[in-house]
XYZ file of C-alpha atoms in Angstrom:
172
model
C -6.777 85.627 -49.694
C -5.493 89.199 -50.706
C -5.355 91.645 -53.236
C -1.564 93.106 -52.796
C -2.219 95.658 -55.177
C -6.005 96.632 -53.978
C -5.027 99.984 -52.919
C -3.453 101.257 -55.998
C -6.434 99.712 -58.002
C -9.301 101.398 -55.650
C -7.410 104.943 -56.277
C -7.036 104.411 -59.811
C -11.011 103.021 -59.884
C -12.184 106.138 -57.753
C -10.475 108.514 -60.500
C -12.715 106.767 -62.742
C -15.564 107.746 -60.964
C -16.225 104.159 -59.098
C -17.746 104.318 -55.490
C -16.852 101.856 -52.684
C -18.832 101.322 -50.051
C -16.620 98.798 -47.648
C -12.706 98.799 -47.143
C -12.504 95.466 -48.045
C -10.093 94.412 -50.891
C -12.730 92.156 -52.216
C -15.090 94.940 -53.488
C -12.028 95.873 -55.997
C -12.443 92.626 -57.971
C -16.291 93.590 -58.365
C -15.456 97.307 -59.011
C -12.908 95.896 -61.756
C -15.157 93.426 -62.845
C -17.640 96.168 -63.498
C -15.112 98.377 -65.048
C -13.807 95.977 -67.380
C -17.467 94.443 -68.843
C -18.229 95.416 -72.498
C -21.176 92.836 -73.199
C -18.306 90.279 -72.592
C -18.417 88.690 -68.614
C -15.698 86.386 -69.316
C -13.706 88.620 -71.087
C -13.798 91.179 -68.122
C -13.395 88.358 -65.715
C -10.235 87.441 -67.485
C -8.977 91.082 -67.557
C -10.071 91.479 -63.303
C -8.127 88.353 -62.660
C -4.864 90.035 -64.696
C -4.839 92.911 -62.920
C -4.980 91.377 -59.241
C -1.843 90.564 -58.061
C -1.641 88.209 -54.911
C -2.503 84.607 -53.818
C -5.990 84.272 -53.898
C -9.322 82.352 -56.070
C -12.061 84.496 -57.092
C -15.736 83.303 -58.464
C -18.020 85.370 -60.161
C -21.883 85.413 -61.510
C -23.111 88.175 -63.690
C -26.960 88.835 -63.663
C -27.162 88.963 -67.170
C -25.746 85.819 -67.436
C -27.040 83.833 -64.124
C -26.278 80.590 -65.832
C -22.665 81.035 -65.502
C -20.181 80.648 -62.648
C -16.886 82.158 -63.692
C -13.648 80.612 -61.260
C -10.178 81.483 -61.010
C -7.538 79.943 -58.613
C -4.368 81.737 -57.873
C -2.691 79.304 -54.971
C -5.793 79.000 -52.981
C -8.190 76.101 -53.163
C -10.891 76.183 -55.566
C -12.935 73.153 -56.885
C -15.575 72.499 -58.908
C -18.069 69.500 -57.919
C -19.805 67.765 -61.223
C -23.177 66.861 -59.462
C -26.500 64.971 -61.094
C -28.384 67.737 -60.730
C -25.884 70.874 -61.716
C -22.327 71.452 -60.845
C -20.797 73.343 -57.986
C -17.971 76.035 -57.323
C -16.150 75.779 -53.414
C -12.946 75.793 -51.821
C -13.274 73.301 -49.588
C -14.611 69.283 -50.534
C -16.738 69.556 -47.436
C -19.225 71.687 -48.892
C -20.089 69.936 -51.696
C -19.875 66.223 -50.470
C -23.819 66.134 -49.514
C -24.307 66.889 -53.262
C -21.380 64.795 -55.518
C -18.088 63.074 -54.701
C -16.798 63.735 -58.159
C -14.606 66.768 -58.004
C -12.123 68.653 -60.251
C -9.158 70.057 -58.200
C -8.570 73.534 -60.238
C -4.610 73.671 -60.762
C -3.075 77.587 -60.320
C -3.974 80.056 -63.716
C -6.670 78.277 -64.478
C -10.053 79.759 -65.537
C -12.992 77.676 -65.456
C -16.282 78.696 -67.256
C -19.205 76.695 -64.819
C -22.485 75.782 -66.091
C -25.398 73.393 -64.599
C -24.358 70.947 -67.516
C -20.688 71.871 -68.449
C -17.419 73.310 -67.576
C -14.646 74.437 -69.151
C -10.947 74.774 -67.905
C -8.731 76.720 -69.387
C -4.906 77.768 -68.254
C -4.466 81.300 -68.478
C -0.384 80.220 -67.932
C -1.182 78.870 -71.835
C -3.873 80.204 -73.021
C -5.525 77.290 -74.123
C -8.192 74.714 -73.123
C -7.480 71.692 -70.893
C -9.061 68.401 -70.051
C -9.407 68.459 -66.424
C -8.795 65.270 -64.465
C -11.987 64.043 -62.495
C -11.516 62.659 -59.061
C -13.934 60.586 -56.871
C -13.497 61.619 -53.223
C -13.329 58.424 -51.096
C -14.408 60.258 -47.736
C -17.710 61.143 -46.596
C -19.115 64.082 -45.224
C -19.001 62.719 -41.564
C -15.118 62.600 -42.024
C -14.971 66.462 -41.648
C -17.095 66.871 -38.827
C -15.940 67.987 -35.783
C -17.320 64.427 -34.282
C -17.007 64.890 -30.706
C -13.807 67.427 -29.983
C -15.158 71.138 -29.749
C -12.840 72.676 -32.415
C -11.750 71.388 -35.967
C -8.103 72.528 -34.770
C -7.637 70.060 -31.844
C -9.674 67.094 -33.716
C -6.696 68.024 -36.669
C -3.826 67.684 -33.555
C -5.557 64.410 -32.505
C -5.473 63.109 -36.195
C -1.816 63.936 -37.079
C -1.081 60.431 -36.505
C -3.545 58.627 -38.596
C -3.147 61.322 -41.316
C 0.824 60.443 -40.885
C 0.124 56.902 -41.985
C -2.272 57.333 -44.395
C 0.284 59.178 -46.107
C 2.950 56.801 -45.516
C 0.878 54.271 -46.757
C 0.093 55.380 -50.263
C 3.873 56.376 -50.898
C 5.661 53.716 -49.101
């Protein structure tokens, strides 16, 4: 991901007295994030995630606050994995598969509020709440494993045609 505007925001933050220490576009969003809080994570996390501009998904945890995972998805993956034991924040299904195979695939603008018991969704393109849909992934872990080939790219180029069918498959 990238901030396109994380140049003009670091200026404008280092007026304000903020210090980076990295010249990654990243340490804006926390910077922001920072800038933005008034006893209110989500509401700062809301006003961070207005202000980026770009194609990107952003989490967030507050100290005060540890309880809470705050996730935004702007046309990169982001999904949240509704385990027994707590829920889970990642872009990719792989990482959560040894834990849950129920997922919730995050659509663009939306916000969700994690907790170990709950989460919330809510569009920021509306402004208002929305039931998620909950998905069981019908793959295993061992399905993304390299399995043999020494790269994921040429086991992906040897699994073109399978994938081709599969899709084929369901639509046809």
């Amino acid at each position: 991901y990238i901030f396109e505007n994380y140049a003009v925001l670091k200026a404008k933050l280092i007026k304000k007295g903020h210090h980076f220490v990295s010249a990654t576009d990243t340490e804006v969003s926390a910077h922001l994030l920072k800038h933005f809080y008034r006893n209110d994570f989500a509401g700062a996390f809301r006003r961070t995630v207005g202000e980026l501009k770009g194609y990107f998904a952003l989490v967030a945890m507050s100290a005060k606050d540890p309880g809470q995972i705050l996730a935004y998805k702007r046309s990169n993956p982001l999904i949240i994995g509704l385990g027994k034991d707590g829920n889970f924040v990642a872009s990719d299904v792989s990482a959560i598969l040894p834990y849950t195979k129920r997922v919730i695939y995050l659509e663009d603008e939306d916000l969700a509020v994690v907790t170990r018991e709950n989460v919330e969704v809510i569009s920021l393109k509306t402004g208002k709440r929305r039931m998620p849909k909950v998905e069981t992934v019908s793959w295993d872990v061992n399905e993304a494993q390299k399995t043999g080939y020494p790269h994921f790219m040429l086991k992906e180029i040897y699994e073109q045609p399978a994938v081709v069918r599969n899709i084929l498959k369901e639509r046809i």
